[in-house]
Short mmCIF file of C-alpha atoms in Angstrom, two decimals:
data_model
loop_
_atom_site.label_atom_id
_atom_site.label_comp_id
_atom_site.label_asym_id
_atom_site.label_seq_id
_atom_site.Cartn_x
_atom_site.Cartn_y
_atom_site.Cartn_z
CA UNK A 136 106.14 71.73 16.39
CA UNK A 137 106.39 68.92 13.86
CA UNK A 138 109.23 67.71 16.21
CA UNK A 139 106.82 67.25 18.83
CA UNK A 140 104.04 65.79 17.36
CA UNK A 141 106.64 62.66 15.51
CA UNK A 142 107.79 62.32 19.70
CA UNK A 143 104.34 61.85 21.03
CA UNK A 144 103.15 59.50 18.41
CA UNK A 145 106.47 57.22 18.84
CA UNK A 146 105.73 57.42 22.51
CA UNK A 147 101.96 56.30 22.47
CA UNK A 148 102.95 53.64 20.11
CA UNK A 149 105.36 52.30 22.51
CA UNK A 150 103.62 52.51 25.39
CA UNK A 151 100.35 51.17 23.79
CA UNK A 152 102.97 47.79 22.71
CA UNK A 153 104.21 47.57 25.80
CA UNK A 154 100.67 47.34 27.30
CA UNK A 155 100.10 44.78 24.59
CA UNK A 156 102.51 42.81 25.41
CA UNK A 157 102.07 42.30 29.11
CA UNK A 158 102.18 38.76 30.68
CA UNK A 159 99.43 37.95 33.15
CA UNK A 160 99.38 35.34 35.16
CA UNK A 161 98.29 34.11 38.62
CA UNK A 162 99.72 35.25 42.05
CA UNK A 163 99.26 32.12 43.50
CA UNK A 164 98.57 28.36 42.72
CA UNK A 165 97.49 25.27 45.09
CA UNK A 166 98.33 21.90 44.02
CA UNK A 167 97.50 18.33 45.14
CA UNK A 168 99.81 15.99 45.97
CA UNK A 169 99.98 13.29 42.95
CA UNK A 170 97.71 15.52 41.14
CA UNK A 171 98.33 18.03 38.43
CA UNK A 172 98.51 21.54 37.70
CA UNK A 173 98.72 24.65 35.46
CA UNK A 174 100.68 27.94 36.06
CA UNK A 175 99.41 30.66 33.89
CA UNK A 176 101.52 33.21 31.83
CA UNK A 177 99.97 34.57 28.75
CA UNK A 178 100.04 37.14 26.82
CA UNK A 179 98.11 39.14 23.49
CA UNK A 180 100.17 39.18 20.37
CA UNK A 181 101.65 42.31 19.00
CA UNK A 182 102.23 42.74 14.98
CA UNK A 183 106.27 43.66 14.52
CA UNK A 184 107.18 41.88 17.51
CA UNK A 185 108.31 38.00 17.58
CA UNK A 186 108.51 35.90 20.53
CA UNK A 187 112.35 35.49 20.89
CA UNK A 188 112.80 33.14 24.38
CA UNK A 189 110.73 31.76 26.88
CA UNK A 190 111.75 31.07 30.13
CA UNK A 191 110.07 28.86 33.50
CA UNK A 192 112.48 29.52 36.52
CA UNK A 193 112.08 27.78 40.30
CA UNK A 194 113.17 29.51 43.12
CA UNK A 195 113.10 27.86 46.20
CA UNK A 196 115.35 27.97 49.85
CA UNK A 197 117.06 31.20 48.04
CA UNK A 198 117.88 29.26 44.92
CA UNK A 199 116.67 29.73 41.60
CA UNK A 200 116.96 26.91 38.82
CA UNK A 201 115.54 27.14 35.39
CA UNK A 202 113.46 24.50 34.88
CA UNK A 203 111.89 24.89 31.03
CA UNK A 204 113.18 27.44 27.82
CA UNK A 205 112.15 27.40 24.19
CA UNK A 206 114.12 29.11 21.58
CA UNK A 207 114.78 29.17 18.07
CA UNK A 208 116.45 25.99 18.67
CA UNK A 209 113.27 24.34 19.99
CA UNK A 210 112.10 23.07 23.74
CA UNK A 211 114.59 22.27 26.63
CA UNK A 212 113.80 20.73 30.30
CA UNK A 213 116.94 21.90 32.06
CA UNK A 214 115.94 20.44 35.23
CA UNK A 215 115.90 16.76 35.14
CA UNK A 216 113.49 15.96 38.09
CA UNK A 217 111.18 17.68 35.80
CA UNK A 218 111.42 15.25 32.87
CA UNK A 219 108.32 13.92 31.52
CA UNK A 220 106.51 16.02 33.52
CA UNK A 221 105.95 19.58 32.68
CA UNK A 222 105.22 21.16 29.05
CA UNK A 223 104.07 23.71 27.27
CA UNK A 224 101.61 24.84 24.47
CA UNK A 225 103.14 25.49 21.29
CA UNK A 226 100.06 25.70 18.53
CA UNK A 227 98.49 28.49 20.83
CA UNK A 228 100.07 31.80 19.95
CA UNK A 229 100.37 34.22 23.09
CA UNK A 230 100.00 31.16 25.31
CA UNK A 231 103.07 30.03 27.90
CA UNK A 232 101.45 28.76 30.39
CA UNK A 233 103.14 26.01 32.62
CA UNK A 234 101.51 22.91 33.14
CA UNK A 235 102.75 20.03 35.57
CA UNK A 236 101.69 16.31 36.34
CA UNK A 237 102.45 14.21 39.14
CA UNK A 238 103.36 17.14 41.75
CA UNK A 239 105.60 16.40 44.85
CA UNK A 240 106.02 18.17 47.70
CA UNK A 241 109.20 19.81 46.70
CA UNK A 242 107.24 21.16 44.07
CA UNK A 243 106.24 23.87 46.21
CA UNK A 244 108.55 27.09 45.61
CA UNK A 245 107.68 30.34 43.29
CA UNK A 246 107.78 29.88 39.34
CA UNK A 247 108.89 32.58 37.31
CA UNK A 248 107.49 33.09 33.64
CA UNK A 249 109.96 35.41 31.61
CA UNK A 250 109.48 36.42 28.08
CA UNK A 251 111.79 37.77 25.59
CA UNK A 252 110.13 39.64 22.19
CA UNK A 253 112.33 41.19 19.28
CA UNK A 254 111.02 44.07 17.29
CA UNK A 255 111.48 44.59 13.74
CA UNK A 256 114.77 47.10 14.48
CA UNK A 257 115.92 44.23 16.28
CA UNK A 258 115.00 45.80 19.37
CA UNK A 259 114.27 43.34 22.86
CA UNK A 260 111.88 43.87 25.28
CA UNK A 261 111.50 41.51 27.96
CA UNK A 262 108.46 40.62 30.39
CA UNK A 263 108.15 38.44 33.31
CA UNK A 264 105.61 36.93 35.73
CA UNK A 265 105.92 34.95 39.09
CA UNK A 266 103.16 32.59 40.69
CA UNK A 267 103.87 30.78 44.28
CA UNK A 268 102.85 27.00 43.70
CA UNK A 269 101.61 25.32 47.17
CA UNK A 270 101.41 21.55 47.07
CA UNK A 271 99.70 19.98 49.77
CA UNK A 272 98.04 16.55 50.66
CA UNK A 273 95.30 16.49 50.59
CA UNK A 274 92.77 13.82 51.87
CA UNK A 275 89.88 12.39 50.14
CA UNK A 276 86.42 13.89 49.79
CA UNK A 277 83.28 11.98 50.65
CA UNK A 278 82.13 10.58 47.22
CA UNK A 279 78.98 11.45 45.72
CA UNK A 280 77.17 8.54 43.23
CA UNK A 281 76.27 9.83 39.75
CA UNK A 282 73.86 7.56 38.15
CA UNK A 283 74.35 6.75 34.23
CA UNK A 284 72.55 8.06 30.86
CA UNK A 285 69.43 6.12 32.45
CA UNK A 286 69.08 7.46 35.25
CA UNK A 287 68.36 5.09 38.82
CA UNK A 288 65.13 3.83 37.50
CA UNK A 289 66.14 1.40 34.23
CA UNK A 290 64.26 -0.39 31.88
CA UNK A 291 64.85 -4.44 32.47
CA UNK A 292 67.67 -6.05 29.94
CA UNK A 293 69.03 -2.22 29.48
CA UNK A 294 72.84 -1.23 30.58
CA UNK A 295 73.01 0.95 33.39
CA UNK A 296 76.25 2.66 35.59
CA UNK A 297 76.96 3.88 38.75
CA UNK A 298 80.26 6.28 39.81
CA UNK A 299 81.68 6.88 42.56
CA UNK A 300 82.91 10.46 42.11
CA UNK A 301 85.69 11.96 44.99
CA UNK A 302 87.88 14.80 45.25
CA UNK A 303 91.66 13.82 46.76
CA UNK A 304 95.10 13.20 46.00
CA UNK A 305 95.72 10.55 44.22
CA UNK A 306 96.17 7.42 43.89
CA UNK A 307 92.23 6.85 45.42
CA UNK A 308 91.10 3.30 46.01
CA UNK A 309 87.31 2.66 45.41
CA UNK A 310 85.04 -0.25 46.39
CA UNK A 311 81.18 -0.61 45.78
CA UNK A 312 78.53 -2.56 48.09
CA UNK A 313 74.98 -3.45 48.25
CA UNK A 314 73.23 -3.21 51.05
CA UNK A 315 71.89 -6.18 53.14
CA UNK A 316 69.30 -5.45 55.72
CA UNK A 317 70.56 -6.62 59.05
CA UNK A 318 74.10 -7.56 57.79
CA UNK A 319 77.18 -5.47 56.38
CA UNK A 320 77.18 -4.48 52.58
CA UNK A 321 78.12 -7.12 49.63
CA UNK A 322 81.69 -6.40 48.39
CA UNK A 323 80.27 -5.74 44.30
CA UNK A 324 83.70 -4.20 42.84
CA UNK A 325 86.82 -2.65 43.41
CA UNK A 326 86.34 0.52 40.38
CA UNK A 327 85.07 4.00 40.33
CA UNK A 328 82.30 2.55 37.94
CA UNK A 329 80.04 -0.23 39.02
CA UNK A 330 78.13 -1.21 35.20
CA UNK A 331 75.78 -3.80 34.24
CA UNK A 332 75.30 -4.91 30.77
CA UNK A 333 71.98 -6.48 31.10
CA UNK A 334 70.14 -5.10 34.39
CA UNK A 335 67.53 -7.39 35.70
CA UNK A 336 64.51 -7.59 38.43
CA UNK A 337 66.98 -9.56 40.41
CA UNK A 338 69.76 -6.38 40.72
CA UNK A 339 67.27 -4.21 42.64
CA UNK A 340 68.77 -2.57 45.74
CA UNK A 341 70.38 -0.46 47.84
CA UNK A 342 73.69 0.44 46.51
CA UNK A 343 76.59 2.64 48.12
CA UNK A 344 80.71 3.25 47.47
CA UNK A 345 83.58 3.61 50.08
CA UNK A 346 86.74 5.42 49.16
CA UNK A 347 90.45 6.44 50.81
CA UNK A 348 93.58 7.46 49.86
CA UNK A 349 97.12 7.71 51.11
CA UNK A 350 96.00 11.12 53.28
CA UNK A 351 95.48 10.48 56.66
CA UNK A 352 95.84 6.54 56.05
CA UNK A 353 92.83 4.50 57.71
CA UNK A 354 90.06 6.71 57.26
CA UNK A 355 87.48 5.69 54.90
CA UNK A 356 84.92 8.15 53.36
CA UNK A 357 81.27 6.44 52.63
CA UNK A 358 78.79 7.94 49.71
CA UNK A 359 75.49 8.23 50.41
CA UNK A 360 73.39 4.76 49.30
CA UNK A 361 70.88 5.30 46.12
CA UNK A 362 68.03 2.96 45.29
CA UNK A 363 68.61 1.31 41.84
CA UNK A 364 64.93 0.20 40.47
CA UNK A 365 64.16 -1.66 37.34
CA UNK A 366 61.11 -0.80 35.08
CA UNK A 367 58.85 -3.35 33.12
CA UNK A 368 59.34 -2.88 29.41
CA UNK A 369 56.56 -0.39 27.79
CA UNK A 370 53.56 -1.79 26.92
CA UNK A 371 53.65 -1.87 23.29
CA UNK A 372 56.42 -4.09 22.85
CA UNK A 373 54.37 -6.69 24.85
CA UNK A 374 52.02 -8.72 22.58
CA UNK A 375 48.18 -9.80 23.92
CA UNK A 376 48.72 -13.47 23.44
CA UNK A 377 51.98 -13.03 25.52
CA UNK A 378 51.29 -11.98 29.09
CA UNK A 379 54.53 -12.43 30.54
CA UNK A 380 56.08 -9.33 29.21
CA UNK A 381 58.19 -10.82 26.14
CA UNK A 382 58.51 -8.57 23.18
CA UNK A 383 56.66 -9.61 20.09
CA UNK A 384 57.83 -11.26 16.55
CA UNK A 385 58.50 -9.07 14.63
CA UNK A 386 56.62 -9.49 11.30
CA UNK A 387 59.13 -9.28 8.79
CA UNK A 388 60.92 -11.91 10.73
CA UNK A 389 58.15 -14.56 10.39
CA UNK A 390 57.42 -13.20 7.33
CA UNK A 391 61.39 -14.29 6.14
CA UNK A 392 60.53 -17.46 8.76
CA UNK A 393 57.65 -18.83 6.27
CA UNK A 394 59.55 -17.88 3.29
CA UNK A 395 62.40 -20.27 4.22
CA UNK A 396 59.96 -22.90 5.09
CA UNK A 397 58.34 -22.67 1.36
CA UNK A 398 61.76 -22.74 0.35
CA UNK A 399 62.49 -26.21 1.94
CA UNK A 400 59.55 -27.84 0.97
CA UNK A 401 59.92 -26.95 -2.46
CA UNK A 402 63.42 -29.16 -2.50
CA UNK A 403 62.38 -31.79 -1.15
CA UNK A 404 59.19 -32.00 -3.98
CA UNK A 405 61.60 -31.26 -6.42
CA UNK A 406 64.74 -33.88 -4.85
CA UNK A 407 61.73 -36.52 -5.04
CA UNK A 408 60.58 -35.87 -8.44
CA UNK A 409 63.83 -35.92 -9.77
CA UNK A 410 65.00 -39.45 -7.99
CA UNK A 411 62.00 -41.06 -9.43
CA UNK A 412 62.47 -40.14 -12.67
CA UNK A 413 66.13 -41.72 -12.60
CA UNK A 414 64.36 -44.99 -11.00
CA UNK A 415 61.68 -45.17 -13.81
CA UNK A 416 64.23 -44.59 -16.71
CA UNK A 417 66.95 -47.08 -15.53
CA UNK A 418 63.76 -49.84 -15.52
CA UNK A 419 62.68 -48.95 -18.65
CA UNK A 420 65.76 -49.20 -20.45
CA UNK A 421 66.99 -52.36 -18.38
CA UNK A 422 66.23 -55.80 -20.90
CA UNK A 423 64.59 -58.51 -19.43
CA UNK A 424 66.62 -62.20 -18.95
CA UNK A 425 63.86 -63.94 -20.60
CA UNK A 426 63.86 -62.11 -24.05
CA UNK A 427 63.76 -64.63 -27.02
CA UNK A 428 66.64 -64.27 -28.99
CA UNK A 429 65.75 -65.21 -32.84
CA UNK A 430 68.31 -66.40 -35.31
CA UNK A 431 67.33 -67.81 -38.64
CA UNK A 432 70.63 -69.92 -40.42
CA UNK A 433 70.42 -71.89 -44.02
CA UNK A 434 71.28 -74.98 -44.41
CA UNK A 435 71.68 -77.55 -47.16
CA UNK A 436 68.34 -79.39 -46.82
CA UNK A 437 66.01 -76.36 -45.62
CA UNK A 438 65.51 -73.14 -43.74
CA UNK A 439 65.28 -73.17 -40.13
CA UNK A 440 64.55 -70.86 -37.16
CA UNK A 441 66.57 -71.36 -33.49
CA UNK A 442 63.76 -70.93 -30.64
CA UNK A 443 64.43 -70.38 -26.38
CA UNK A 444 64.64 -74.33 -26.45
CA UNK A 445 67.56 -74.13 -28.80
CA UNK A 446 65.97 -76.58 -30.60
CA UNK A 447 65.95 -75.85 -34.68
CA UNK A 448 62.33 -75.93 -36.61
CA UNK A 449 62.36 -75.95 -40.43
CA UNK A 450 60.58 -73.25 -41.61
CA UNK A 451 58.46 -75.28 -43.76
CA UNK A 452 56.59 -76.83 -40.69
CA UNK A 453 55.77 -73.34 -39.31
CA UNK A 454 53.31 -73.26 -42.41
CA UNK A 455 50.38 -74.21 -40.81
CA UNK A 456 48.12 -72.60 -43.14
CA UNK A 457 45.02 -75.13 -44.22
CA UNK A 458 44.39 -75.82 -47.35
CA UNK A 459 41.05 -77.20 -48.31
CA UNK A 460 42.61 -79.55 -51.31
CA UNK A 461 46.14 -80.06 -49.81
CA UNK A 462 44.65 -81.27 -46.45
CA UNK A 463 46.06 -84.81 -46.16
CA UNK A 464 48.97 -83.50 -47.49
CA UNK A 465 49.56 -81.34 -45.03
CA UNK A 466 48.27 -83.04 -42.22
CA UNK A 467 51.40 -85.42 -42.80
CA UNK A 468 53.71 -82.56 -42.48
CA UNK A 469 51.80 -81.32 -39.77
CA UNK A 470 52.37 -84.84 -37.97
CA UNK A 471 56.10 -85.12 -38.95
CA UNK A 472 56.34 -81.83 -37.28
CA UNK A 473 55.01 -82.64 -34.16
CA UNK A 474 56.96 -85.58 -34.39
CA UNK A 475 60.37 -83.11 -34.92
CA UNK A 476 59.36 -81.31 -31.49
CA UNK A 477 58.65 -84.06 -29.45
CA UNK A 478 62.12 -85.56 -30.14
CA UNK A 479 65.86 -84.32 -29.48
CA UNK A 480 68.97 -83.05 -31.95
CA UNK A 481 69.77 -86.83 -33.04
CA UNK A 482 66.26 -88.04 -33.90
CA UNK A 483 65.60 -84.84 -35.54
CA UNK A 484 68.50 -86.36 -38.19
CA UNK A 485 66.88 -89.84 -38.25
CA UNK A 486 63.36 -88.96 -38.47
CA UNK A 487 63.57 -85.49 -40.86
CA UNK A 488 66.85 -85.47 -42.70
CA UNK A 489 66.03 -89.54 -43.65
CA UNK A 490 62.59 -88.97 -44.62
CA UNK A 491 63.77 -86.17 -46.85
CA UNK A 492 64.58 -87.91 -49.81
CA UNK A 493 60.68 -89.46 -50.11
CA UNK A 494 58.78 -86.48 -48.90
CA UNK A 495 61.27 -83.71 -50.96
CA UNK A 496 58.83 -83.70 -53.88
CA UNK A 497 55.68 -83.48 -51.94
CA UNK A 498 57.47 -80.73 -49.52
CA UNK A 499 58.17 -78.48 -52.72
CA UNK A 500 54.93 -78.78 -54.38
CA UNK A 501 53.09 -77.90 -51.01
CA UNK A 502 55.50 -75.25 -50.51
CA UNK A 503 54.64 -73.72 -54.59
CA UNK A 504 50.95 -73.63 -53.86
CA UNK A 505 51.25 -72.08 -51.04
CA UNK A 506 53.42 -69.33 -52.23
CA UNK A 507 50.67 -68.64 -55.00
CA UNK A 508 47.60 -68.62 -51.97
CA UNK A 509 50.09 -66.13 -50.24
CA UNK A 510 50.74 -63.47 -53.26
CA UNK A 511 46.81 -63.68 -54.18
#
């Protein structure tokens, strides 16, 4: 009875795993010329049982070719019109799915997904899946316009979009027009997007997008035309002393504008101080041409003084103090004086130096009394 029991669990176990670890996939697959596509084949992971192989075959006009296998060795295109242009998942566990770019007619054919799993007894058990791919032309749809983040109706100086949207096989030309009342459309672009940067009063119109592709060569699908509109800015960024519509200052700006101006006229007050400070020191410390120049020198017969007329003075005769008693006295030095000044160098010798000898005692009594007026 035990016996029994051990069977039936080992066979629920393996028929649960096999259910497990059954590949599904699609029965069949249309692709667009130039387009791309994906061929399903997936399948839920089991615990004890490792992917060993994977295999994409191609069977087509009763031949079969093996187009794509991963092992332990890593991934292999076998089939070199393939190259570059199929792959498959690898960070997606329980994922094999096929996926193709640029399909071609002879693309067409049925794909075969085979897997390979080995169990922990080193077991094999092998699943497989087929899908038929059908790759046609096909031509292009009539486009439909999808406006941008904005919408049809934008706000003036904004960035707005338009694209041309189409369903085809590639490669799909585009061009965009605006419509001209009376006259056929302005050629605007040659891309699925038509964008402006800055949209202004003068864009305004009737807009509208042709496309075609290499499908039935010649005919060109038009999109309906949409009315772009631009909106005045919102009132509060429009100031009352500024009725055109411009947006106001803002305040920290002229705020930072008067600062700078401050800023400036400080300098300059400063630059001006400063320059004539340097004027008014250099003329102060500058010495005037005409400064007298005073040198007193000894000589044998008396002391004498050299004035701006280089002309030398005894000292004696600057004495011009009055004395009450002494006034004859000194009224005849006073006159030989102003005789010295009214004369040159060389009379100065004949009239002072040869006089000296009669007038020497005279001179140095004079010169005692007034020496004692001069200490009392």
């Amino acid at each position: 009875m035990g016996a029994v029991v051990l069977l039936a669990v080992m066979v629920t176990a393996f028929v649960g795993c096999k259910a497990l670890l059954d590949l599904s996939g699609a029965a069949q697959v249309k692709g667009v010329w130039m387009g791309s596509t994906t061929l399903p084949c997936t399948y839920t992971p089991s615990e004890g049982f490792t992917q060993q192989t994977l295999t994409w075959s191609m069977e087509r006009d009763l031949s079969t070719s093996t187009i794509f296998r991963r092992d332990s060795s890593g991934d292999h295109i076998l089939l070199s019109r393939f190259r570059n242009r199929v792959s498959v998942p690898k960070s997606s566990p329980g994922d094999a799915s096929l996926h193709i770019t640029d399909l071609e007619i002879p693309d067409s054919g049925h794909y075969t997904c085979q897997v390979i799993w080995r169990s922990e007894n080193y077991s094999l058990v092998t699943k497989e899946v087929t899908t038929m791919v059908k790759v046609a032309k096909v031509a292009v749809t009539k486009p439909v316009i999808v406006a941008g983040e904005l919408g049809l109706a934008v706000p003036v100086g904004a960035k707005a979009s338009l694209t041309c949207v189409a369903q085809g096989s590639p490669p799909i030309t585009y061009r965009w027009f605006r419509a001209v009342p009376g006259r056929s459309g302005q050629l605007l672009g040659s891309e699925a997007e038509l964008v402006w940067n800055s949209l202004q009063p003068s864009n305004v119109g009737m807009y509208y997008c042709e496309v075609q592709n290499r499908v039935n060569t010649g005919i060109v699908q038009r999109s309906d035309a949409v009315e772009l509109t631009v909106r005045d800015l919102p009132e509060a960024a429009v100031t009352s002393e500024n009725a055109v519509g411009y947006p106001e200052t803002d305040e920290t700006t002229q705020s930072s504008q008067r600062t700078h101006l401050y800023l400036i006229i400080l300098i300059a007050v400063l630059g001006g101080a400063v320059v004539f400070l340097v004027i008014f020191a250099i003329a102060c410390t500058r010495k005037p041409k005409n400064e007298s120049i005073y040198e007193v020198a000894f000589h044998s017969t008396a002391d004498v003084i050299t004035l701006d007329t280089d002309v030398e003075v005894p000292v004696r005769c600057r004495k011009e103090k009055i004395n009450s008693e002494t006034e004859v006295s000194y009224e005849n030095i006073t006159m030989i004086c102003n005789n010295y000044e009214s004369t040159t160098d060389n009379s100065y010798e004949s009239i002072c130096l040869n006089k000296n000898a009669e007038s020497e005692t005279l001179v140095n009594a004079m010169e005692s009394e007034y020496k004692v007026q001069n200490f009392q």
